[in-house]
Short mmCIF file of C-alpha atoms and ligand atoms in Angstrom, two decimals:
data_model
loop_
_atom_site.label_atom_id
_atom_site.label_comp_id
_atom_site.label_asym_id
_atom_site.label_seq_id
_atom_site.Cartn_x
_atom_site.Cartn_y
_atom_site.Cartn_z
CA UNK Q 4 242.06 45.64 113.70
CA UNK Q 5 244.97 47.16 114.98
CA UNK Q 6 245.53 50.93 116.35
CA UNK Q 7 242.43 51.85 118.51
CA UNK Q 8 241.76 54.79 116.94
CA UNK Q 9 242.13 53.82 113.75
CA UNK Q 10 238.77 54.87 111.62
CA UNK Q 11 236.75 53.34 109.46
CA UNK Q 12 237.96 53.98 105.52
CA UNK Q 13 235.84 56.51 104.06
CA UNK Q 14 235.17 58.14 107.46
CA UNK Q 15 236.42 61.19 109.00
CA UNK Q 16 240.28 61.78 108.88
CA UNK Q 17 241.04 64.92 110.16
CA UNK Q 18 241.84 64.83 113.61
CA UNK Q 19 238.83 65.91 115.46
CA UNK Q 20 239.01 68.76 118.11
CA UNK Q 21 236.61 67.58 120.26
CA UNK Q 22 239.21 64.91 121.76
CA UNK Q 23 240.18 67.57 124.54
CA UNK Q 24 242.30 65.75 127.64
CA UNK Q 25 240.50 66.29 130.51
CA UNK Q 26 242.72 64.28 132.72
CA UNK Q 27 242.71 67.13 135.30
CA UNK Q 28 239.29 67.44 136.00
CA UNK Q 29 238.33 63.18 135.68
CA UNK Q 30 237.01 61.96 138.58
CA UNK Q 31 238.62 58.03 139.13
CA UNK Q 32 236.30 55.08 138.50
CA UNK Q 33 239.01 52.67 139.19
CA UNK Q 34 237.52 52.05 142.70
CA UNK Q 35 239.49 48.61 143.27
CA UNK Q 36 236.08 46.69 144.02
CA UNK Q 37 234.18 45.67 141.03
CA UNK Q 38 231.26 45.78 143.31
CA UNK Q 39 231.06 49.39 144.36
CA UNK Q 40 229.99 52.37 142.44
CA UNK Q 41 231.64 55.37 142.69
CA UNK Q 42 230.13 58.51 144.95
CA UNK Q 43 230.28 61.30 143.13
CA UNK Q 44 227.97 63.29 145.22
CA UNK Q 45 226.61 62.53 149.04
CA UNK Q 46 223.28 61.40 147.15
CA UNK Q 47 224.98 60.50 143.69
CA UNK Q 48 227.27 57.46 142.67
CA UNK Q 49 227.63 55.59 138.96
CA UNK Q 50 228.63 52.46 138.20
CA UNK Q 51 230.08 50.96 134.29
CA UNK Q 52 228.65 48.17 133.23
CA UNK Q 53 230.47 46.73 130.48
CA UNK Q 54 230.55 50.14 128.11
CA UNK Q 55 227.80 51.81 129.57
CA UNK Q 56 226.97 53.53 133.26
CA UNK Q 57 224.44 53.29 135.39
CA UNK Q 58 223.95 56.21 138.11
CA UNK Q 59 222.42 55.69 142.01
CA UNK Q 60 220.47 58.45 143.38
CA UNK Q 61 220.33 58.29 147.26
CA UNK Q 62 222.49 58.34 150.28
CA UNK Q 63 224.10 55.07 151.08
CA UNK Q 64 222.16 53.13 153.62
CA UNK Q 65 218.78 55.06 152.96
CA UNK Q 66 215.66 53.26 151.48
CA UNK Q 67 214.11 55.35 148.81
CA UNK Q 68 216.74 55.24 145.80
CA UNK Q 69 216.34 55.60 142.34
CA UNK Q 70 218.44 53.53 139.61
CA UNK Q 71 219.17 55.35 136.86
CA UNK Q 72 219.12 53.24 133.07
CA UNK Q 73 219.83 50.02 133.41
CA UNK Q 74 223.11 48.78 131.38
CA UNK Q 75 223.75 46.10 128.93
CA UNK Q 76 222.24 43.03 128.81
CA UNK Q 77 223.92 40.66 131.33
CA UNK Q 78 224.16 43.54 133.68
CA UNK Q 79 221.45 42.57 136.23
CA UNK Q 80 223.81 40.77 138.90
CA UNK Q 81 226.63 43.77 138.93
CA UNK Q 82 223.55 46.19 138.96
CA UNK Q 83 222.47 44.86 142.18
CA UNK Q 84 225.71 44.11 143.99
CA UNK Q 85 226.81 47.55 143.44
CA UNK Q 86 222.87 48.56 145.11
CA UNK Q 87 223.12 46.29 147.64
CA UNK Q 88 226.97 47.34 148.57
CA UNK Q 89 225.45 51.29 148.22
CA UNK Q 90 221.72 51.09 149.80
CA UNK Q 91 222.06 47.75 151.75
CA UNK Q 92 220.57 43.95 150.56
CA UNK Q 93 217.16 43.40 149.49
CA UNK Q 94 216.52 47.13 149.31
CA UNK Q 95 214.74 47.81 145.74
CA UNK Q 96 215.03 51.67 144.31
CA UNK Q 97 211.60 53.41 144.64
CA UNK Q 98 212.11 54.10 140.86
CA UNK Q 99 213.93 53.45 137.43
CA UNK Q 100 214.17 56.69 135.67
CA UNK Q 101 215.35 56.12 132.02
CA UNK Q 102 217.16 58.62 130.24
CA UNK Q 103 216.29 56.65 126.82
CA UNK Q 104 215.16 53.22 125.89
CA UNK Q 105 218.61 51.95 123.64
CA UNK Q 106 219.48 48.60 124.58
CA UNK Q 107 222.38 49.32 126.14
CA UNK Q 108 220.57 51.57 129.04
CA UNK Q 109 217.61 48.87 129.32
CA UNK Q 110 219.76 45.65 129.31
CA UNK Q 111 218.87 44.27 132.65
CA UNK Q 112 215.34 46.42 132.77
CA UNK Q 113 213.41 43.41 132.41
CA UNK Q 114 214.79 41.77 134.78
CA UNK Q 115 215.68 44.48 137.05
CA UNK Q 116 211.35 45.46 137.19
CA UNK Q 117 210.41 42.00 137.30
CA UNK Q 118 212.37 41.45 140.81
CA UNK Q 119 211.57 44.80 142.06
CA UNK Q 120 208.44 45.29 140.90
CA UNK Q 121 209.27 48.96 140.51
CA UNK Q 122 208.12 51.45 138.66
CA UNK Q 123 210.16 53.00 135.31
CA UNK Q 124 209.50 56.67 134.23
CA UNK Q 125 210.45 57.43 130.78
CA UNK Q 126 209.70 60.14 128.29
CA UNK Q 127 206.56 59.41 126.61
CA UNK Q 128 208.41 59.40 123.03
CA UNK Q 129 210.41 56.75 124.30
CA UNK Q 130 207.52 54.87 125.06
CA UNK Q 131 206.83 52.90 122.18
CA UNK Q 132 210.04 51.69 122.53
CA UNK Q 133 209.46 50.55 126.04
CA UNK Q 134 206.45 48.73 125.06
CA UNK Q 135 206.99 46.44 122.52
CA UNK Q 136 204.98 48.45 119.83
CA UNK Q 137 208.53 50.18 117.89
CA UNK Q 138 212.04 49.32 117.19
CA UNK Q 139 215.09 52.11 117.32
CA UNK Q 140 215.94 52.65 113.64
CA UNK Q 141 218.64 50.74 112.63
CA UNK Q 142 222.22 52.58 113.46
CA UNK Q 143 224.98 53.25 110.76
CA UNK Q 144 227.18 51.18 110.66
CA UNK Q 145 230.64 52.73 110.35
CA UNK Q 146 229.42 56.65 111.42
CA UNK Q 147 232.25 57.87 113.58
CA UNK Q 148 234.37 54.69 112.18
CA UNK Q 149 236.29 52.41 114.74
CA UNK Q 150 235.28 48.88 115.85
CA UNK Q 151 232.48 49.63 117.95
CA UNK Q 152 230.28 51.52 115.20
CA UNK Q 153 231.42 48.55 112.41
CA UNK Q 154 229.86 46.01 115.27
CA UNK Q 155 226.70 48.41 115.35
CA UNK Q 156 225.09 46.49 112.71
CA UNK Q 157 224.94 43.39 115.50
CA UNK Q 158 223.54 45.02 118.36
CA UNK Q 159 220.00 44.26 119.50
CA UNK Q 160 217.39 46.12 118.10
CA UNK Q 161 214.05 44.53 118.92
CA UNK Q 162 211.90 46.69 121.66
CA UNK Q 163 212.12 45.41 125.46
CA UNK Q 164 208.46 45.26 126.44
CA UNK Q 165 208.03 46.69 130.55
CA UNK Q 166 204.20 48.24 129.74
CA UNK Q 167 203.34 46.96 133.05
CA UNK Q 168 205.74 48.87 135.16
CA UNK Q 169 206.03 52.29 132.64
CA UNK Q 170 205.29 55.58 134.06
CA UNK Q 171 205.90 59.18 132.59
CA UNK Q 172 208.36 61.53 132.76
CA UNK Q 173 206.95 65.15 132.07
CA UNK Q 174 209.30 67.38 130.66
CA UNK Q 175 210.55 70.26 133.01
CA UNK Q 176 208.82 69.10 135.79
CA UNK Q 177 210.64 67.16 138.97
CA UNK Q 178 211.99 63.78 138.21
CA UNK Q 179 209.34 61.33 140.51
CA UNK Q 180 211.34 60.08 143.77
CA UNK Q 181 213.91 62.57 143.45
CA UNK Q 182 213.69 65.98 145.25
CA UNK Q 183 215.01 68.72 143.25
CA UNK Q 184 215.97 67.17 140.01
CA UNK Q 185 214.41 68.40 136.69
CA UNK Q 186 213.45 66.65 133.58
CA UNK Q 187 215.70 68.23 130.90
CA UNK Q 188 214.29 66.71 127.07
CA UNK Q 189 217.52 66.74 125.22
CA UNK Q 190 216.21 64.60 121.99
CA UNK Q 191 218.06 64.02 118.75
CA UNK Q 192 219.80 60.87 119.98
CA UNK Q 193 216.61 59.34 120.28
CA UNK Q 194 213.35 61.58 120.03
CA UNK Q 195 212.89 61.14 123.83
CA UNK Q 196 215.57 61.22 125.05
CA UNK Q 197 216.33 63.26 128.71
CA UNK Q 198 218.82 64.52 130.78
CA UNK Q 199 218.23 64.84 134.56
CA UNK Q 200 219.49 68.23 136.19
CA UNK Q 201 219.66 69.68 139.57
CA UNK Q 202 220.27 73.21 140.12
CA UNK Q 203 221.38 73.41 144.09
CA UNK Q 204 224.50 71.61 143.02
CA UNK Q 205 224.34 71.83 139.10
CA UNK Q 206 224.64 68.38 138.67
CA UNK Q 207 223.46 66.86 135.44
CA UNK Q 208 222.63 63.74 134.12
CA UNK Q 209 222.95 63.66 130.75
CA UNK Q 210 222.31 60.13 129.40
CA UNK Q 211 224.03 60.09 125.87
CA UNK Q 212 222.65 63.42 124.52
CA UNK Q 213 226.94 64.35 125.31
CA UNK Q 214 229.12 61.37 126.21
CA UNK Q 215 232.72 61.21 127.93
CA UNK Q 216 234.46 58.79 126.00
CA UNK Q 217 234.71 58.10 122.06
CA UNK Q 218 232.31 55.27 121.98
CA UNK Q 219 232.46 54.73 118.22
CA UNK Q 220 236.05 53.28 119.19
CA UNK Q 221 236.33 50.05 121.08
CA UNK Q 222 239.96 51.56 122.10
CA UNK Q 223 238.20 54.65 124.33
CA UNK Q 224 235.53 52.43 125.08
CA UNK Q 225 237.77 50.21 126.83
CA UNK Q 226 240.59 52.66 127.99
CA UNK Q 227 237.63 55.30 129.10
CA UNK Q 228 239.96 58.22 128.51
CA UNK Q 229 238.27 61.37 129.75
CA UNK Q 230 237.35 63.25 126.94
CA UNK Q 231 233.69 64.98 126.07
CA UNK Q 232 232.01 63.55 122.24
CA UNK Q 233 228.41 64.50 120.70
CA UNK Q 234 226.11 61.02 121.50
CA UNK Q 235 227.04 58.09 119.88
CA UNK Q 236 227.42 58.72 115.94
CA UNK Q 237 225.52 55.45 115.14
CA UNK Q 238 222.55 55.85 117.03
CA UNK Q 239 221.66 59.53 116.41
CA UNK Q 240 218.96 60.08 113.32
CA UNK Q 241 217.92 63.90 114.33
CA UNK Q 242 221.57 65.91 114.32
CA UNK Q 243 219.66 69.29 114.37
CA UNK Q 244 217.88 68.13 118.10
CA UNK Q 245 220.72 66.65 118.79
CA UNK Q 246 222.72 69.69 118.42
CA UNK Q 247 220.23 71.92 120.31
CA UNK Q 248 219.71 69.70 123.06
CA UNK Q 249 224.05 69.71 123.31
CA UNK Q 250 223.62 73.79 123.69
CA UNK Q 251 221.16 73.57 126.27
CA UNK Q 252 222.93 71.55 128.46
CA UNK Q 253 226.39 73.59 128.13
CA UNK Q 254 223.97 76.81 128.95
CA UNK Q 255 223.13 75.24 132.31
CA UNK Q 256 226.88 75.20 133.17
CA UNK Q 257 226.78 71.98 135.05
CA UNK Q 258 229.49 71.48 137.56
CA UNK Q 259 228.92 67.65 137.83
CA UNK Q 260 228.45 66.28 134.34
CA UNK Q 261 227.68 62.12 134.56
CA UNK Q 262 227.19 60.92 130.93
CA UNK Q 263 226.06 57.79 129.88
CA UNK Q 264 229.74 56.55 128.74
CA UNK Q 265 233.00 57.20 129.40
CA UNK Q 266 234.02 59.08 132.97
CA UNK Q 267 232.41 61.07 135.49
CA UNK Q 268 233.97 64.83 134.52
CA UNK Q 269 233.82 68.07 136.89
CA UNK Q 270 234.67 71.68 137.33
CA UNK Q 271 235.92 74.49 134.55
CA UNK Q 272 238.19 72.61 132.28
CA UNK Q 273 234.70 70.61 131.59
CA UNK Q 274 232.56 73.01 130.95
CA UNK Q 275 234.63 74.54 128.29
CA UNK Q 276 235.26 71.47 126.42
CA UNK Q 277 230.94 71.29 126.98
CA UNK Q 278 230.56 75.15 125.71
CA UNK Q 279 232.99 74.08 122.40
CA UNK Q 280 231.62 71.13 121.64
CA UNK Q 281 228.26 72.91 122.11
CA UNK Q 282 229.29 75.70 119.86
CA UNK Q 283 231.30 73.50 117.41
CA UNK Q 284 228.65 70.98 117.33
CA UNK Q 285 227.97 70.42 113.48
CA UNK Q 286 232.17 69.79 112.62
CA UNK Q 287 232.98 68.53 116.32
CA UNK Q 288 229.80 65.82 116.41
CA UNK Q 289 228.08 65.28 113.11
CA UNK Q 290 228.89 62.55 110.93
CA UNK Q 291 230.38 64.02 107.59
CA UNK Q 292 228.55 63.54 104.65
CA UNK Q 293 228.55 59.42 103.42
ZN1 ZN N 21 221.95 55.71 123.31
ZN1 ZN N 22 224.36 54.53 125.22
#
């Protein structure tokens, strides 16, 4: 497996427009400290775990934060350094707000509600997932090509089971323990999935209903170029929602955008690529036919 974005035989060989450089407008998440997040807001930092990020709402040094997802399996220990280095030690969130129940955003969730003894707010379509009662169907392997969606086949797909700590988020309504943020539903990636948005300073969450890296390949996975994709190929089974939800986040014209992988992104240049790809959806996003 050489050349990182080499794609899977079979997949989609034109060279897609949605790779648009968006060096200028990147915020860095090379911090130098593998325990800090990085602030991307007075009340708003993120943190990668692995391939995936995890986002901090509060100001640093105040009780009453909220975690949101909760990164790859493994992740529990860099998950609380970086809270502990942001909100101080021993300081649990008041909340963990899901934006969808993959395993790679509920990794450490077990664990994470188990020591806190916090509760978790998902959509109630992601419930079932959340519970124990319903597995993800299984991705496709080889959608978008490149390592990552080959190794798709392998990742975890039974249900993590927090009943005891699951709480609901209501769609449009504020997002529980944080002032002035609004539950977006942006399904398609997975039927409940969310995105979180706040309107004073049009920063949105968006989870991986639009991502900022190509995470079908294990080369932008790792290099984290900043660049703005449709949700991962492998994962999505509703392309029509998925679509829809992609053009109701670019109407919002976000200024912050914090996906659930690849880089923070910011400002103009952004919300073009976000209006294109919005537009251009079904030859930018979709799988082609296979
Ligand atoms: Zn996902
Ligand atoms: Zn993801």
């Amino acid at each position: 497996m050489r050349g990182g974005n080499a794609r899977a035989a079979g997949a989609v060989t034109t060279r897609m427009p949605e790779q648009i450089p968006l060096a200028s407008s990147s915020i860095a998440t090379d911090s130098g400290d593998m325990d800090r997040s990085e602030e991307v807001a007075p009340d708003l930092a993120y943190k990668k775990t692995a391939i995936v990020n995890v986002a901090f709402y509060g100001r640093p040094g105040e009780p009453g934060w909220v975690l949101i997802d909760a990164g790859m399996p493994g992740s529990a220990d860099a998950i609380y350094r970086a809270a502990a280095e942001r909100f101080g030690e021993n300081v649990p969130p008041s909340a963990i707000v899901l934006t969808h129940g993959h395993f790679d955003h509920v990794g450490a969730l077990p664990e994470l509600a188990a020591e806190w003894e916090t509760p978790i707010y998902a959509h109630r379509q992601e419930h079932p997932y959340l519970n124990g009662t319903r597995a993800y169907p299984p991705p496709r392997p080889g959608a978008g090509g490149g390592v990552m969606s080959r190794l798709a086949g392998l990742y975890p797909r039974q249900p993590v089971n927090v009943a005891r700590w699951l709480g609901l988020l209501s769609e449009n309504a504020e997002v529980p323990f944080m002032p002035g943020w609004r539950v977006i539903p942006t399904p398609g990636h997975t039927p409940g999935h969310v995105s979180l948005w706040r309107e004073a300073d049009r920063a949105l969450i968006a989870g991986d209903a639009v991502i900022s890296t190509r995470q079908e390949s294990a080369y932008s996975v790792l290099a984290q170029k900043p660049e703005l994709h449709g949700p991962p190929q492998y994962y999505t089974p509703d392309w029509n929602a998925a679509r829809d939800s992609a053009r109701k986040l670019a109407a919002l014209e976000p200024e912050l955008l914090l996906t659930g992988h690849g880089p923070a992104l910011r400002g103009a240049e952004m919300r073009e690529a976000l209006k294109l790809l919005a537009r251009d959806f079904d030859q930018i996003a979709r799988p082609g036919k296979s």
